[in-house]
Amino acid sequence: MKRLIIAVFVMSLTSYLLAQQYTLEDSITWGTITKEQVETIKSMAEMGHSTSLYYLGRCYFNGLEVAKDRYQAIQCYGKAAEKDQTESLYYLAFCYKYGFGVEKNARKADQLFGRCIEWLEKESDSNAYANYYMASCYMYGYGVPADPVKGMTWYERAAEMGCSQALVNMAIEYQFGNNLPRDVDKAFQLYLKAAEMGNPQAQFNVALCYKDGEGVKKDDALAHEWLVKAAEQGFPQAKKELR
């Protein structure tokens, strides 16, 4: 009976996390994950659930509702990667490439990125974030030769599948001209599209664009309106700006 209760508990938590796969991914990216969500993730990670290990690694890496601990993040990523959790491979490779929580090892990073890309390509037809991470690989040359045009194509695929964060990343590329010709008008339109999808980071950036008159006519009232929307979703920078 006890085993049955544990099994049902695991299944219910698994369903909970899978149902929130993208929202949890996004909330970690935006820094809006709650303490309650982290506790649930910890419980699942202790049982060896690979996606929970990945999420917990992200929380440790960034210090989201837990003390920042890059070494602990590496441990989570490594355990999840052993279970073929694709995103963990990406972040494990990232850590080896830049020496976060582990000694820098470019060769190992390239090997991990190579394995990650193989899996991402297989998942790209059904997983928006697979396209999102493929875009990052091409934008920054992770495991493949850097190709910003291909990177933007992968971001577009992710956006078409509902990943608003892909629109934000595209907007950032245009706003600052990092890998593409600078185009602040296009950046604003992309931010606005993502903001209308409910992305709080985009809402914050739309507010800044209105505040500074970048890519759109300056409008303090609209800047405040979008700041409030981002703050209501718990976006830290927006809450700080409104103080």
Short mmCIF file of C-alpha atoms in Angstrom, two decimals:
data_model
loop_
_atom_site.label_atom_id
_atom_site.label_comp_id
_atom_site.label_asym_id
_atom_site.label_seq_id
_atom_site.Cartn_x
_atom_site.Cartn_y
_atom_site.Cartn_z
CA MET A 1 0.00 0.00 0.00
CA LYS A 2 2.83 2.39 0.89
CA ARG A 3 4.51 1.72 -2.47
CA LEU A 4 1.23 2.43 -4.25
CA ILE A 5 0.84 5.77 -2.43
CA ILE A 6 4.41 6.76 -3.34
CA ALA A 7 3.83 5.75 -6.97
CA VAL A 8 0.64 7.82 -7.18
CA PHE A 9 2.45 10.77 -5.57
CA VAL A 10 5.26 10.58 -8.12
CA MET A 11 2.81 10.32 -11.01
CA SER A 12 0.80 13.32 -9.82
CA LEU A 13 3.91 15.48 -9.38
CA THR A 14 5.24 14.33 -12.76
CA SER A 15 1.96 15.34 -14.40
CA TYR A 16 2.11 18.69 -12.59
CA LEU A 17 5.61 19.44 -13.83
CA LEU A 18 5.03 18.22 -17.38
CA ALA A 19 1.86 20.32 -17.62
CA GLN A 20 3.94 23.34 -16.61
CA GLN A 21 7.01 22.51 -18.69
CA TYR A 22 7.12 25.78 -20.58
CA THR A 23 5.82 28.00 -17.80
CA LEU A 24 8.46 26.69 -15.39
CA GLU A 25 11.14 27.09 -18.05
CA ASP A 26 10.00 30.65 -18.63
CA SER A 27 9.62 31.53 -14.95
CA ILE A 28 13.20 30.43 -14.33
CA THR A 29 14.39 32.50 -17.31
CA TRP A 30 12.48 35.52 -16.02
CA GLY A 31 13.43 35.01 -12.38
CA THR A 32 9.78 34.75 -11.31
CA ILE A 33 9.71 31.16 -10.04
CA THR A 34 8.11 30.80 -6.61
CA LYS A 35 9.43 29.13 -3.47
CA GLU A 36 6.54 26.67 -3.62
CA GLN A 37 7.47 25.64 -7.16
CA VAL A 38 11.09 25.13 -6.13
CA GLU A 39 10.05 22.93 -3.20
CA THR A 40 7.99 20.78 -5.58
CA ILE A 41 10.92 20.55 -7.97
CA LYS A 42 13.25 19.57 -5.13
CA SER A 43 10.90 16.77 -4.08
CA MET A 44 10.82 15.42 -7.62
CA ALA A 45 14.58 15.81 -8.08
CA GLU A 46 15.22 13.75 -4.93
CA MET A 47 13.27 10.94 -6.60
CA GLY A 48 15.49 11.17 -9.68
CA HIS A 49 13.02 12.92 -12.01
CA SER A 50 15.28 14.19 -14.82
CA THR A 51 13.38 17.35 -15.77
CA SER A 52 13.15 18.35 -12.10
CA LEU A 53 16.91 17.87 -11.75
CA TYR A 54 17.37 20.18 -14.72
CA TYR A 55 15.07 22.85 -13.27
CA LEU A 56 16.75 22.59 -9.88
CA GLY A 57 20.12 23.02 -11.57
CA ARG A 58 18.88 26.21 -13.20
CA CYS A 59 17.67 27.48 -9.81
CA TYR A 60 21.02 26.75 -8.13
CA PHE A 61 22.94 28.29 -11.03
CA ASN A 62 21.04 31.59 -10.77
CA GLY A 63 20.23 31.59 -7.06
CA LEU A 64 16.46 31.48 -7.58
CA GLU A 65 14.74 30.75 -4.24
CA VAL A 66 17.86 28.79 -3.21
CA ALA A 67 21.38 29.91 -2.38
CA LYS A 68 23.40 30.32 -5.57
CA ASP A 69 25.65 27.27 -5.90
CA ARG A 70 27.21 26.62 -9.30
CA TYR A 71 28.82 23.37 -8.10
CA GLN A 72 25.43 22.05 -6.99
CA ALA A 73 23.99 23.16 -10.35
CA ILE A 74 26.61 21.05 -12.13
CA GLN A 75 25.66 18.03 -10.03
CA CYS A 76 22.00 18.43 -11.00
CA TYR A 77 22.79 18.93 -14.67
CA GLY A 78 25.08 15.91 -14.69
CA LYS A 79 22.50 13.58 -13.11
CA ALA A 80 19.81 14.80 -15.50
CA ALA A 81 22.12 14.47 -18.53
CA GLU A 82 22.78 10.83 -17.58
CA LYS A 83 19.04 10.33 -18.02
CA ASP A 84 19.17 11.93 -21.51
CA GLN A 85 17.61 15.22 -20.40
CA THR A 86 18.49 17.41 -23.37
CA GLU A 87 18.46 20.90 -21.84
CA SER A 88 20.75 19.70 -19.04
CA LEU A 89 23.30 18.67 -21.65
CA TYR A 90 23.14 22.20 -23.05
CA TYR A 91 23.75 23.85 -19.68
CA LEU A 92 26.37 21.31 -18.63
CA ALA A 93 28.25 22.07 -21.85
CA PHE A 94 27.81 25.81 -21.19
CA CYS A 95 29.36 25.42 -17.72
CA TYR A 96 32.36 23.50 -19.07
CA LYS A 97 32.85 26.06 -21.83
CA TYR A 98 33.00 29.03 -19.45
CA GLY A 99 34.17 27.34 -16.24
CA PHE A 100 31.03 27.84 -14.14
CA GLY A 101 31.15 25.52 -11.12
CA VAL A 102 33.71 23.30 -12.84
CA GLU A 103 37.14 23.63 -14.42
CA LYS A 104 36.93 25.08 -17.94
CA ASN A 105 37.22 22.35 -20.57
CA ALA A 106 36.56 23.42 -24.16
CA ARG A 107 36.94 19.91 -25.57
CA LYS A 108 34.38 18.43 -23.21
CA ALA A 109 32.05 21.39 -23.83
CA ASP A 110 32.16 20.76 -27.58
CA GLN A 111 31.45 17.05 -27.08
CA LEU A 112 28.46 17.81 -24.87
CA PHE A 113 27.13 20.47 -27.24
CA GLY A 114 27.47 18.00 -30.11
CA ARG A 115 25.39 15.38 -28.27
CA CYS A 116 22.89 18.07 -27.27
CA ILE A 117 22.39 19.27 -30.85
CA GLU A 118 21.66 15.73 -32.06
CA TRP A 119 18.86 15.45 -29.52
CA LEU A 120 17.56 18.97 -30.06
CA GLU A 121 17.14 18.31 -33.78
CA LYS A 122 15.10 15.18 -33.02
CA GLU A 123 12.86 17.13 -30.63
CA SER A 124 12.49 20.27 -32.75
CA ASP A 125 9.20 19.28 -34.38
CA SER A 126 7.39 18.88 -31.06
CA ASN A 127 9.26 21.06 -28.55
CA ALA A 128 9.41 24.85 -28.88
CA TYR A 129 12.38 25.09 -26.55
CA ALA A 130 14.35 22.61 -28.64
CA ASN A 131 14.21 25.21 -31.42
CA TYR A 132 15.05 27.95 -28.90
CA TYR A 133 18.23 26.19 -27.78
CA MET A 134 19.19 25.30 -31.34
CA ALA A 135 18.97 29.01 -32.09
CA SER A 136 21.37 29.78 -29.23
CA CYS A 137 23.82 27.17 -30.51
CA TYR A 138 23.91 28.80 -33.94
CA MET A 139 23.94 32.36 -32.61
CA TYR A 140 26.99 31.76 -30.41
CA GLY A 141 28.70 28.84 -32.11
CA TYR A 142 27.96 26.20 -29.48
CA GLY A 143 28.84 22.84 -31.08
CA VAL A 144 28.34 24.27 -34.59
CA PRO A 145 29.93 27.12 -36.56
CA ALA A 146 28.32 30.41 -35.52
CA ASP A 147 25.64 31.45 -38.03
CA PRO A 148 23.35 34.29 -36.87
CA VAL A 149 21.04 33.90 -39.89
CA LYS A 150 20.41 30.24 -39.05
CA GLY A 151 20.10 31.23 -35.41
CA MET A 152 17.31 33.69 -36.17
CA THR A 153 15.56 31.04 -38.29
CA TRP A 154 15.52 28.68 -35.30
CA TYR A 155 14.24 31.49 -33.06
CA GLU A 156 11.45 32.12 -35.56
CA ARG A 157 10.50 28.42 -35.46
CA ALA A 158 10.41 28.53 -31.68
CA ALA A 159 8.26 31.68 -31.74
CA GLU A 160 5.82 30.09 -34.18
CA MET A 161 5.40 27.27 -31.66
CA GLY A 162 4.49 29.76 -28.94
CA CYS A 163 7.86 30.46 -27.31
CA SER A 164 7.64 34.18 -26.52
CA GLN A 165 11.19 34.16 -25.14
CA ALA A 166 12.46 33.48 -28.65
CA LEU A 167 10.88 36.78 -29.74
CA VAL A 168 12.62 38.54 -26.85
CA ASN A 169 16.00 37.13 -27.85
CA MET A 170 15.43 38.17 -31.46
CA ALA A 171 14.53 41.66 -30.28
CA ILE A 172 17.70 41.89 -28.21
CA GLU A 173 19.78 40.97 -31.26
CA TYR A 174 18.16 43.77 -33.27
CA GLN A 175 18.19 46.31 -30.45
CA PHE A 176 21.91 46.04 -29.75
CA GLY A 177 23.15 44.83 -33.14
CA ASN A 178 25.20 42.06 -31.54
CA ASN A 179 25.16 39.62 -34.44
CA LEU A 180 22.87 41.42 -36.90
CA PRO A 181 22.49 45.00 -38.21
CA ARG A 182 20.94 47.19 -35.50
CA ASP A 183 17.21 47.89 -36.02
CA VAL A 184 15.48 49.41 -32.98
CA ASP A 185 12.11 49.68 -34.74
CA LYS A 186 12.07 45.95 -35.45
CA ALA A 187 13.27 45.26 -31.92
CA PHE A 188 10.35 47.17 -30.45
CA GLN A 189 7.81 45.33 -32.60
CA LEU A 190 9.21 41.98 -31.48
CA TYR A 191 9.19 43.04 -27.83
CA LEU A 192 5.61 44.22 -28.21
CA LYS A 193 4.49 40.94 -29.78
CA ALA A 194 6.06 38.96 -26.94
CA ALA A 195 4.63 41.39 -24.36
CA GLU A 196 1.13 40.87 -25.75
CA MET A 197 1.70 37.12 -25.30
CA GLY A 198 2.24 37.81 -21.59
CA ASN A 199 6.05 37.67 -21.43
CA PRO A 200 7.03 39.89 -18.44
CA GLN A 201 10.60 40.46 -19.66
CA ALA A 202 9.18 41.72 -22.94
CA GLN A 203 6.67 43.88 -21.07
CA PHE A 204 9.53 45.41 -19.09
CA ASN A 205 11.53 46.07 -22.27
CA VAL A 206 8.49 47.60 -24.00
CA ALA A 207 8.20 49.93 -21.00
CA LEU A 208 11.84 50.95 -21.36
CA CYS A 209 11.38 51.56 -25.07
CA TYR A 210 8.43 53.87 -24.37
CA LYS A 211 10.36 55.55 -21.57
CA ASP A 212 13.45 56.22 -23.72
CA GLY A 213 11.70 56.64 -27.08
CA GLU A 214 13.69 53.82 -28.63
CA GLY A 215 12.00 52.28 -31.65
CA VAL A 216 8.75 54.06 -30.74
CA LYS A 217 7.57 57.54 -29.78
CA LYS A 218 8.30 58.37 -26.15
CA ASP A 219 5.23 57.88 -23.93
CA ASP A 220 5.60 57.92 -20.14
CA ALA A 221 2.01 56.81 -19.54
CA LEU A 222 2.41 53.68 -21.68
CA ALA A 223 5.82 53.04 -20.14
CA HIS A 224 4.21 53.00 -16.69
CA GLU A 225 1.35 50.80 -17.90
CA TRP A 226 3.72 48.12 -19.21
CA LEU A 227 5.91 48.34 -16.11
CA VAL A 228 2.88 47.61 -13.96
CA LYS A 229 1.96 44.60 -16.11
CA ALA A 230 5.47 43.17 -15.77
CA ALA A 231 5.57 43.87 -12.03
CA GLU A 232 2.20 42.18 -11.50
CA GLN A 233 3.76 39.00 -12.87
CA GLY A 234 6.60 39.29 -10.38
CA PHE A 235 9.31 40.46 -12.79
CA PRO A 236 12.06 41.72 -10.40
CA GLN A 237 13.42 44.60 -12.50
CA ALA A 238 9.93 45.99 -13.09
CA LYS A 239 9.12 45.93 -9.37
CA LYS A 240 12.41 47.68 -8.66
CA GLU A 241 11.73 50.35 -11.31
CA LEU A 242 8.33 51.14 -9.77
CA ARG A 243 9.67 51.73 -6.25
#
